[in-house]
Short mmCIF file of C-alpha atoms in Angstrom, two decimals:
data_model
loop_
_atom_site.label_atom_id
_atom_site.label_comp_id
_atom_site.label_asym_id
_atom_site.label_seq_id
_atom_site.Cartn_x
_atom_site.Cartn_y
_atom_site.Cartn_z
CA LYS J 1 191.68 66.92 -44.51
CA THR J 2 191.59 64.34 -47.27
CA MET J 3 193.96 61.46 -46.68
CA ASN J 4 196.34 60.51 -49.49
CA THR J 5 196.01 56.82 -50.38
CA PRO J 6 197.81 54.45 -52.76
CA SER J 7 196.31 54.45 -56.25
CA VAL J 8 195.05 50.86 -56.07
CA ILE J 9 192.47 51.89 -53.46
CA ASN J 10 190.75 54.03 -56.10
CA ASP J 11 190.56 51.11 -58.54
CA PRO J 12 186.89 50.24 -59.19
CA ARG J 13 187.68 46.55 -58.58
CA PHE J 14 189.17 47.36 -55.19
CA ARG J 15 186.09 49.32 -54.18
CA ALA J 16 183.78 46.63 -55.55
CA GLY J 17 185.67 43.94 -53.62
CA CYS J 18 185.41 45.89 -50.37
CA LYS J 19 181.68 46.33 -50.94
CA LEU J 20 181.26 42.60 -51.56
CA VAL J 21 183.05 41.79 -48.30
CA LYS J 22 180.93 44.39 -46.53
CA THR J 23 177.72 42.74 -47.73
CA GLY J 24 178.80 39.25 -46.69
CA LYS J 25 179.86 38.10 -50.19
CA ALA J 26 183.58 37.76 -49.51
CA SER J 27 183.92 34.70 -51.75
CA CYS J 28 182.91 36.83 -54.74
CA ALA J 29 185.65 39.36 -53.93
CA ILE J 30 188.53 36.88 -53.84
CA GLU J 31 189.24 36.88 -57.58
CA LEU J 32 189.10 40.68 -57.73
CA PHE J 33 191.71 41.09 -55.01
CA ALA J 34 193.85 38.25 -56.38
CA ALA J 35 194.07 40.08 -59.71
CA LEU J 36 194.90 43.36 -57.96
CA VAL J 37 197.67 41.65 -55.97
CA GLU J 38 199.27 40.34 -59.16
CA GLU J 39 198.96 43.69 -60.96
CA SER J 40 200.29 45.67 -57.99
CA ARG J 41 203.28 43.37 -57.62
CA ASN J 42 204.11 43.61 -61.32
CA GLN J 43 203.58 47.36 -61.63
CA PHE J 44 204.78 48.73 -58.28
CA GLY J 45 206.83 45.92 -56.73
CA GLU J 46 206.20 43.21 -54.16
CA ALA J 47 206.97 45.51 -51.22
CA SER J 48 205.08 48.57 -52.48
CA LEU J 49 202.27 50.30 -50.60
CA ASN J 50 199.87 49.38 -53.41
CA SER J 51 200.79 45.74 -52.94
CA ALA J 52 200.39 46.06 -49.16
CA ALA J 53 196.85 47.41 -49.57
CA SER J 54 195.99 44.58 -51.98
CA TYR J 55 197.61 41.93 -49.77
CA TYR J 56 195.45 42.80 -46.80
CA GLU J 57 192.14 42.98 -48.66
CA TYR J 58 192.88 39.72 -50.46
CA GLY J 59 193.71 38.02 -47.16
CA HIS J 60 190.69 39.57 -45.47
CA ALA J 61 188.37 38.30 -48.22
CA LEU J 62 189.89 34.80 -48.05
CA PHE J 63 189.49 34.69 -44.28
CA ARG J 64 185.91 35.97 -44.22
CA ALA J 65 184.92 33.52 -46.95
CA ALA J 66 186.48 30.65 -44.97
CA CYS J 67 184.65 31.77 -41.82
CA ARG J 68 181.39 31.90 -43.75
CA ARG J 69 181.90 28.36 -45.04
CA ASP J 70 182.66 27.22 -41.51
CA ALA J 71 179.55 28.94 -40.16
CA ASN J 72 177.39 27.37 -42.87
CA ALA J 73 178.85 23.94 -42.16
CA ASN J 74 178.10 24.33 -38.44
CA ALA J 75 174.58 25.49 -39.24
CA ASN J 76 173.98 22.45 -41.44
CA ALA J 77 175.37 20.14 -38.76
CA ASN J 78 173.18 21.71 -36.09
CA ALA J 79 170.14 21.55 -38.35
CA SER J 80 170.78 17.88 -39.09
CA LYS J 81 171.23 17.10 -35.39
CA ASN J 82 168.03 18.86 -34.40
CA GLU J 83 166.14 17.18 -37.21
CA ASN J 84 167.17 13.78 -35.91
CA GLU J 85 166.13 14.71 -32.39
CA ASN J 86 162.83 16.28 -33.34
CA ASP J 87 161.53 16.58 -36.90
CA ASN J 88 159.21 19.38 -35.84
CA LYS J 89 162.17 21.57 -35.00
CA ALA J 90 163.86 21.25 -38.39
CA GLY J 91 164.67 24.59 -39.97
CA LYS J 92 164.22 26.48 -36.70
CA VAL J 93 167.81 26.31 -35.52
CA LYS J 94 169.18 29.57 -34.22
CA TYR J 95 172.77 30.49 -33.65
CA LEU J 96 173.75 30.77 -30.02
CA ASP J 97 176.90 32.66 -31.03
CA ARG J 98 177.14 36.26 -30.05
CA LYS J 99 176.21 38.88 -32.59
CA PRO J 100 178.91 39.50 -35.23
CA ARG J 101 181.24 42.37 -34.52
CA ALA J 102 181.42 45.34 -36.83
CA VAL J 103 184.85 45.49 -38.45
CA GLU J 104 186.53 48.29 -40.29
CA ASN J 105 187.02 48.11 -44.04
CA ASN J 106 189.07 51.20 -44.90
CA ASP J 107 186.60 54.04 -44.27
CA ALA J 108 183.52 51.82 -44.34
CA THR J 109 181.97 49.89 -41.46
CA VAL J 110 181.63 46.24 -42.35
CA GLU J 111 179.35 43.73 -40.67
CA VAL J 112 180.36 40.07 -40.83
CA GLU J 113 177.20 38.05 -40.28
CA GLY J 114 177.03 34.72 -38.48
CA LEU J 115 180.63 34.75 -37.29
CA GLU J 116 182.32 35.06 -33.93
CA THR J 117 184.25 38.24 -33.31
CA CYS J 118 187.58 38.41 -34.99
CA ILE J 119 189.69 41.37 -34.99
CA SER J 120 195.98 40.60 -34.90
CA GLY J 121 200.06 39.33 -35.40
CA GLU J 122 202.98 40.62 -37.11
CA SER J 123 205.59 39.45 -39.58
CA SER J 124 209.18 40.59 -39.47
CA GLN J 125 209.72 40.07 -43.19
CA VAL J 126 207.75 39.98 -46.41
CA THR J 127 206.82 36.45 -47.40
CA LYS J 128 207.72 35.56 -50.97
CA GLY J 129 205.76 33.62 -53.53
CA VAL J 130 202.18 34.25 -52.38
CA LEU J 131 200.72 33.70 -55.81
CA GLN J 132 202.85 30.60 -56.38
CA LYS J 133 201.57 29.13 -53.12
CA GLU J 134 198.01 29.80 -54.25
CA GLU J 135 198.63 27.95 -57.52
CA GLY J 136 200.32 25.03 -55.74
CA LYS J 137 197.48 24.87 -53.25
CA GLN J 138 194.93 24.59 -56.07
CA LYS J 139 196.82 21.69 -57.67
CA GLN J 140 196.84 19.82 -54.36
CA ILE J 141 193.12 20.42 -53.86
CA ASN J 142 192.28 19.07 -57.31
CA SER J 143 193.96 15.75 -56.48
CA ALA J 144 192.07 15.26 -53.19
CA GLY J 145 188.64 13.80 -52.45
CA PRO J 146 185.48 15.98 -52.05
CA GLN J 147 185.47 16.26 -48.23
CA GLN J 148 189.26 16.42 -48.10
CA GLN J 149 189.18 19.14 -50.75
CA MET J 150 186.78 21.23 -48.65
CA ASP J 151 188.77 20.84 -45.43
CA GLN J 152 192.10 21.41 -47.14
CA ASN J 153 190.76 24.39 -49.04
CA GLU J 154 189.54 26.09 -45.87
CA GLY J 155 192.77 25.41 -43.98
CA ASP J 156 194.94 26.61 -46.85
CA ASP J 157 192.80 29.72 -47.35
CA VAL J 158 193.13 30.70 -43.69
CA GLN J 159 196.89 30.14 -43.75
CA LEU J 160 197.25 32.12 -46.97
CA ALA J 161 195.11 34.89 -45.48
CA LEU J 162 197.45 35.06 -42.50
CA GLU J 163 200.53 35.28 -44.73
CA LEU J 164 198.95 38.03 -46.85
CA MET J 165 197.99 40.06 -43.80
CA GLU J 166 201.46 39.64 -42.30
CA ASN J 167 202.97 40.76 -45.61
CA SER J 168 200.84 43.89 -45.53
CA TRP J 169 201.78 44.60 -41.90
CA ALA J 170 205.50 44.16 -42.55
CA ILE J 171 205.45 46.59 -45.49
CA LEU J 172 203.44 49.29 -43.73
CA ASP J 173 205.33 48.97 -40.46
CA GLU J 174 208.67 49.31 -42.21
CA TYR J 175 207.33 52.30 -44.17
CA VAL J 176 206.08 54.07 -41.03
CA GLN J 177 209.27 53.34 -39.09
CA SER J 178 211.44 54.68 -41.91
CA HIS J 179 209.42 57.89 -42.23
CA ASN J 180 208.34 58.47 -38.65
CA HIS J 181 211.31 60.77 -37.97
CA ASP J 182 209.29 63.53 -39.65
CA SER J 183 206.78 63.49 -36.78
CA THR J 184 209.03 63.11 -33.74
CA ASN J 185 208.36 66.69 -32.70
CA THR J 186 204.69 65.97 -32.00
CA LYS J 187 202.99 63.55 -29.63
CA GLY J 188 199.62 61.99 -30.26
CA ALA J 189 199.28 63.72 -33.61
CA LEU J 190 199.97 62.84 -37.21
CA PRO J 191 202.50 64.81 -39.27
CA GLU J 192 201.42 67.44 -41.73
CA LEU J 193 201.29 66.42 -45.36
CA ASN J 194 203.40 68.01 -48.11
CA ASP J 195 206.12 69.11 -45.72
CA SER J 196 208.56 71.25 -47.72
CA SER J 197 210.75 72.36 -44.82
CA ASN J 198 213.56 69.93 -45.65
CA PRO J 199 216.45 72.09 -46.93
CA THR J 200 217.92 69.19 -48.89
CA ASN J 201 214.77 68.24 -50.76
CA ASN J 202 216.35 69.10 -54.13
CA SER J 203 217.94 65.65 -54.49
CA ASN J 204 216.06 62.92 -56.32
CA ASP J 205 216.20 60.61 -53.30
CA ASN J 206 214.68 63.18 -50.98
CA ASN J 207 211.99 64.07 -53.51
CA TYR J 208 211.12 60.39 -53.70
CA ASP J 209 211.10 60.18 -49.90
CA LYS J 210 208.87 63.24 -49.73
CA GLU J 211 206.46 61.74 -52.22
CA ARG J 212 206.26 58.48 -50.29
CA ASN J 213 205.75 60.45 -47.08
CA LEU J 214 202.39 61.60 -48.44
CA TYR J 215 200.98 58.22 -47.48
CA LEU J 216 202.19 58.26 -43.87
CA ASN J 217 198.78 59.19 -42.45
CA TRP J 218 197.13 56.39 -44.39
CA ALA J 219 199.76 53.87 -43.31
CA LYS J 220 199.39 54.85 -39.65
CA ASP J 221 195.64 54.53 -39.96
CA GLN J 222 195.86 51.05 -41.49
CA ARG J 223 198.45 49.48 -39.15
CA PRO J 224 196.11 48.81 -36.19
CA ARG J 225 193.42 47.54 -38.55
CA ILE J 226 195.86 45.03 -40.03
CA LEU J 227 196.95 43.86 -36.57
CA LEU J 228 193.33 43.34 -35.62
CA GLY J 229 192.76 41.38 -38.81
CA ILE J 230 195.75 39.13 -38.10
CA GLY J 231 194.51 38.70 -34.55
CA ASP J 232 191.17 37.55 -35.91
CA VAL J 233 192.91 34.78 -37.82
CA PHE J 234 194.90 33.67 -34.77
CA ASP J 235 191.72 33.68 -32.70
CA HIS J 236 190.01 31.56 -35.38
CA LEU J 237 192.93 29.11 -35.23
CA ASN J 238 192.66 28.99 -31.41
CA LYS J 239 196.15 30.48 -31.11
CA TYR J 240 195.06 32.78 -28.34
CA GLY J 241 198.57 33.76 -27.25
CA ASP J 242 199.33 35.05 -30.73
CA ALA J 243 195.97 36.82 -30.84
CA VAL J 244 196.66 38.54 -27.50
CA ASP J 245 200.07 39.58 -28.79
CA ALA J 246 198.53 41.09 -31.91
CA TYR J 247 195.75 42.91 -30.09
CA THR J 248 198.10 44.41 -27.51
CA ARG J 249 200.38 45.64 -30.31
CA ALA J 250 197.38 47.50 -31.73
CA ILE J 251 196.57 49.36 -28.51
CA PRO J 252 199.28 52.06 -28.75
CA LEU J 253 198.49 52.43 -32.45
CA ARG J 254 194.89 53.20 -31.52
CA GLU J 255 195.88 55.45 -28.64
CA GLN J 256 197.96 57.68 -30.91
CA PHE J 257 194.72 59.13 -32.28
CA ILE J 258 193.40 59.96 -28.80
CA PRO J 259 194.75 63.17 -27.19
CA GLN J 260 195.79 62.86 -23.58
CA LYS J 261 192.98 63.48 -21.11
CA GLN J 262 193.34 66.35 -18.67
CA LYS J 263 192.83 65.43 -15.03
CA GLY J 264 189.29 65.91 -13.82
CA THR J 265 187.89 66.63 -17.28
CA HIS J 266 186.51 64.62 -20.12
CA CYS J 267 188.74 64.28 -23.17
CA ARG J 268 188.40 67.16 -25.61
CA THR J 269 190.01 68.00 -28.91
CA ALA J 270 191.11 71.42 -30.06
CA SER J 271 188.53 71.35 -32.86
CA GLY J 272 185.73 70.01 -30.67
CA PRO J 273 183.90 66.67 -30.84
CA SER J 274 183.51 64.95 -34.20
CA ILE J 275 182.15 61.69 -35.55
CA GLN J 276 185.66 60.71 -36.62
CA PHE J 277 186.92 61.17 -33.07
CA LEU J 278 183.97 59.15 -31.77
CA LYS J 279 185.03 56.37 -34.13
CA ARG J 280 188.61 56.55 -32.82
CA ARG J 281 187.43 56.26 -29.24
CA ARG J 282 185.17 53.34 -30.09
CA GLN J 283 188.05 51.55 -31.84
CA LEU J 284 190.22 51.93 -28.75
CA VAL J 285 187.52 50.46 -26.51
CA GLU J 286 187.11 47.61 -28.97
CA VAL J 287 190.73 46.50 -28.88
CA LEU J 288 190.85 46.74 -25.07
CA VAL J 289 187.79 44.50 -24.83
CA LEU J 290 189.33 42.05 -27.29
CA VAL J 291 192.50 41.71 -25.23
CA ALA J 292 190.50 41.01 -22.07
CA GLU J 293 188.18 38.61 -23.88
CA THR J 294 191.01 36.67 -25.53
CA LEU J 295 193.00 36.40 -22.30
CA LEU J 296 189.99 34.72 -20.73
CA LYS J 297 189.85 32.27 -23.65
CA CYS J 298 193.38 31.05 -22.93
CA PRO J 299 193.51 27.60 -21.30
CA ASN J 300 193.88 27.34 -17.54
CA GLY J 301 197.13 26.02 -16.15
CA ALA J 302 199.34 27.35 -18.93
CA ASP J 303 201.23 30.59 -19.43
CA VAL J 304 200.17 32.83 -22.31
CA VAL J 305 202.96 32.58 -24.89
CA THR J 306 203.33 33.11 -28.63
CA SER J 307 203.25 29.87 -30.58
CA GLU J 308 206.46 30.20 -32.62
CA SER J 309 208.82 32.50 -30.72
CA LYS J 310 207.58 31.24 -27.32
CA VAL J 311 207.64 34.76 -25.90
CA LEU J 312 206.03 34.87 -22.46
CA LEU J 313 203.19 37.39 -22.49
CA VAL J 314 201.41 36.67 -19.22
CA LYS J 315 202.00 34.07 -16.52
CA ASP J 316 199.10 31.73 -15.87
CA LEU J 317 198.55 32.95 -12.30
CA GLU J 318 198.39 36.56 -13.52
CA ARG J 319 196.21 35.99 -16.58
CA VAL J 320 192.84 36.77 -14.99
CA ASP J 321 194.24 39.84 -13.23
CA PHE J 322 195.60 41.13 -16.53
CA ALA J 323 192.24 40.51 -18.18
CA ARG J 324 190.54 42.40 -15.35
CA GLY J 325 192.92 45.31 -15.84
CA TYR J 326 192.08 45.58 -19.54
CA TYR J 327 188.39 45.20 -18.68
CA ASP J 328 188.55 48.10 -16.22
CA LYS J 329 190.42 50.23 -18.73
CA ALA J 330 187.82 49.42 -21.39
CA LYS J 331 185.01 50.46 -19.00
CA GLU J 332 186.74 53.76 -18.35
CA GLU J 333 187.25 54.43 -22.06
CA LEU J 334 183.67 53.40 -22.84
CA GLN J 335 182.40 56.02 -20.39
CA GLU J 336 184.38 58.65 -22.27
CA THR J 337 183.00 57.35 -25.55
CA VAL J 338 179.39 57.46 -24.33
CA PHE J 339 179.97 61.01 -23.02
CA LEU J 340 181.25 62.04 -26.45
CA MET J 341 178.34 60.28 -28.15
CA GLY J 342 175.95 62.37 -26.07
CA LYS J 343 177.65 65.58 -27.24
CA LEU J 344 177.16 64.43 -30.84
CA ALA J 345 173.51 63.46 -30.40
CA SER J 346 172.39 65.99 -33.01
CA HIS J 347 174.64 64.40 -35.65
CA ASP J 348 174.02 61.32 -37.80
CA ILE J 349 175.77 58.75 -35.61
CA ILE J 350 173.37 55.83 -35.96
CA ALA J 351 176.04 53.46 -37.29
CA GLU J 352 178.56 54.42 -34.61
CA LYS J 353 175.88 54.17 -31.92
CA GLU J 354 175.10 50.59 -33.00
CA ASP J 355 178.79 49.65 -32.91
CA ILE J 356 179.24 51.26 -29.50
CA CYS J 357 176.20 49.43 -28.14
CA PHE J 358 177.55 46.13 -29.39
CA ILE J 359 180.97 46.77 -27.87
CA ALA J 360 179.18 47.54 -24.61
CA THR J 361 177.52 44.13 -24.92
CA MET J 362 180.94 42.52 -25.49
CA LEU J 363 182.22 44.30 -22.40
CA MET J 364 179.29 43.00 -20.37
CA GLY J 365 180.14 39.49 -21.53
CA VAL J 366 183.70 39.88 -20.27
CA GLY J 367 182.37 41.21 -16.96
CA THR J 368 180.06 38.22 -16.64
CA THR J 369 182.95 35.82 -17.27
CA LEU J 370 185.07 37.55 -14.64
CA ALA J 371 182.20 37.41 -12.14
CA GLU J 372 181.80 33.67 -12.78
CA ILE J 373 185.54 33.16 -12.23
CA ASP J 374 185.36 35.10 -8.96
CA GLU J 375 182.38 33.02 -7.87
CA GLN J 376 184.19 29.78 -8.66
CA GLN J 377 187.32 30.89 -6.82
CA GLY J 378 185.21 32.00 -3.87
CA GLY J 379 183.55 28.59 -3.75
CA ILE J 380 186.92 26.84 -3.82
CA LEU J 381 188.23 28.99 -0.98
CA GLU J 382 185.07 28.37 1.05
CA ASP J 383 185.31 24.61 0.53
CA SER J 384 188.97 24.69 1.51
CA SER J 385 188.23 26.65 4.67
CA THR J 386 185.43 24.25 5.62
CA ALA J 387 187.71 21.25 5.11
CA LYS J 388 190.39 22.78 7.38
CA LYS J 389 187.86 23.49 10.15
CA SER J 390 186.52 19.94 9.98
CA LYS J 391 190.03 18.57 10.45
CA ILE J 392 190.58 20.77 13.49
#
């Protein structure tokens, strides 16, 4: 079934911008999305679904462009360092970072090259004056020195990206919450479109509500993607507590597309296996791995809390156990995903297979980190036991 989407998504500039981001040219997409944000706000309103779609893509482009600049700067620094150490090694520097994660860009799979994985947070209200902040930021940059301009530009771009993504989340979350009553009679499924069963749909207000309800499937599909995008930004800013919060919020939004598994059987759908369902399963594994991975990034000796609201997410002593729990859950879900991939072997699933293989690599990395932690803790316990025996 074709999903109804806001009109801005069909704008050629929107599609061109998404393609530019997909091909690693996010900086070229920024002006396209900035124009679409302004037009959507003027034509449909600041809190419209068209504006929400534009907000996220604009923020996503800003963030990816900033990450690319950061990666290039690190590459230049590494190249310069190696050149000083050994002139013969100049130009042969290789990144030691893990392979970039495939990220979703609407219905397209996007690969962000040369970056660490990023996939996020939530805003309780729509931030005002995004375009004004962009203009003010540019004036400040023009009055700064070259290096200061570059650093300030990157920091401001990342902060603006976060605000735009949070704007988009707030709009879509409010929209889904206000229309979700139409689907309360089903669990784990999306509501049917064009529902005409409402006996009072003759009023203008209800007709307007019905029209807006056409985008409920799209909004539900986009919410976890936006949270992952916000989480990417928090991860980039080393705000791991906020990133964990964002990723965990996305889990139930991913799970809603996965029917409950019957005991003793592999998960099946009424219509049989499909590439779209394989994608849904892979996305669920991805967010579970990200939660485990980010928990292990959090500093030792401190509870995992959100930076602004100071909400306690996980106590320090329980952090590794929580990460292990998400890791085990991800392993279980990955087994289901691989089983489904085998059933779809005759289909064109090359892109999904590559993404699944990379997520499996991410999962192995988390497992390695957990094994190293266990080894360290085992060594500490052994040393402690030896010290006690020597005293006796």
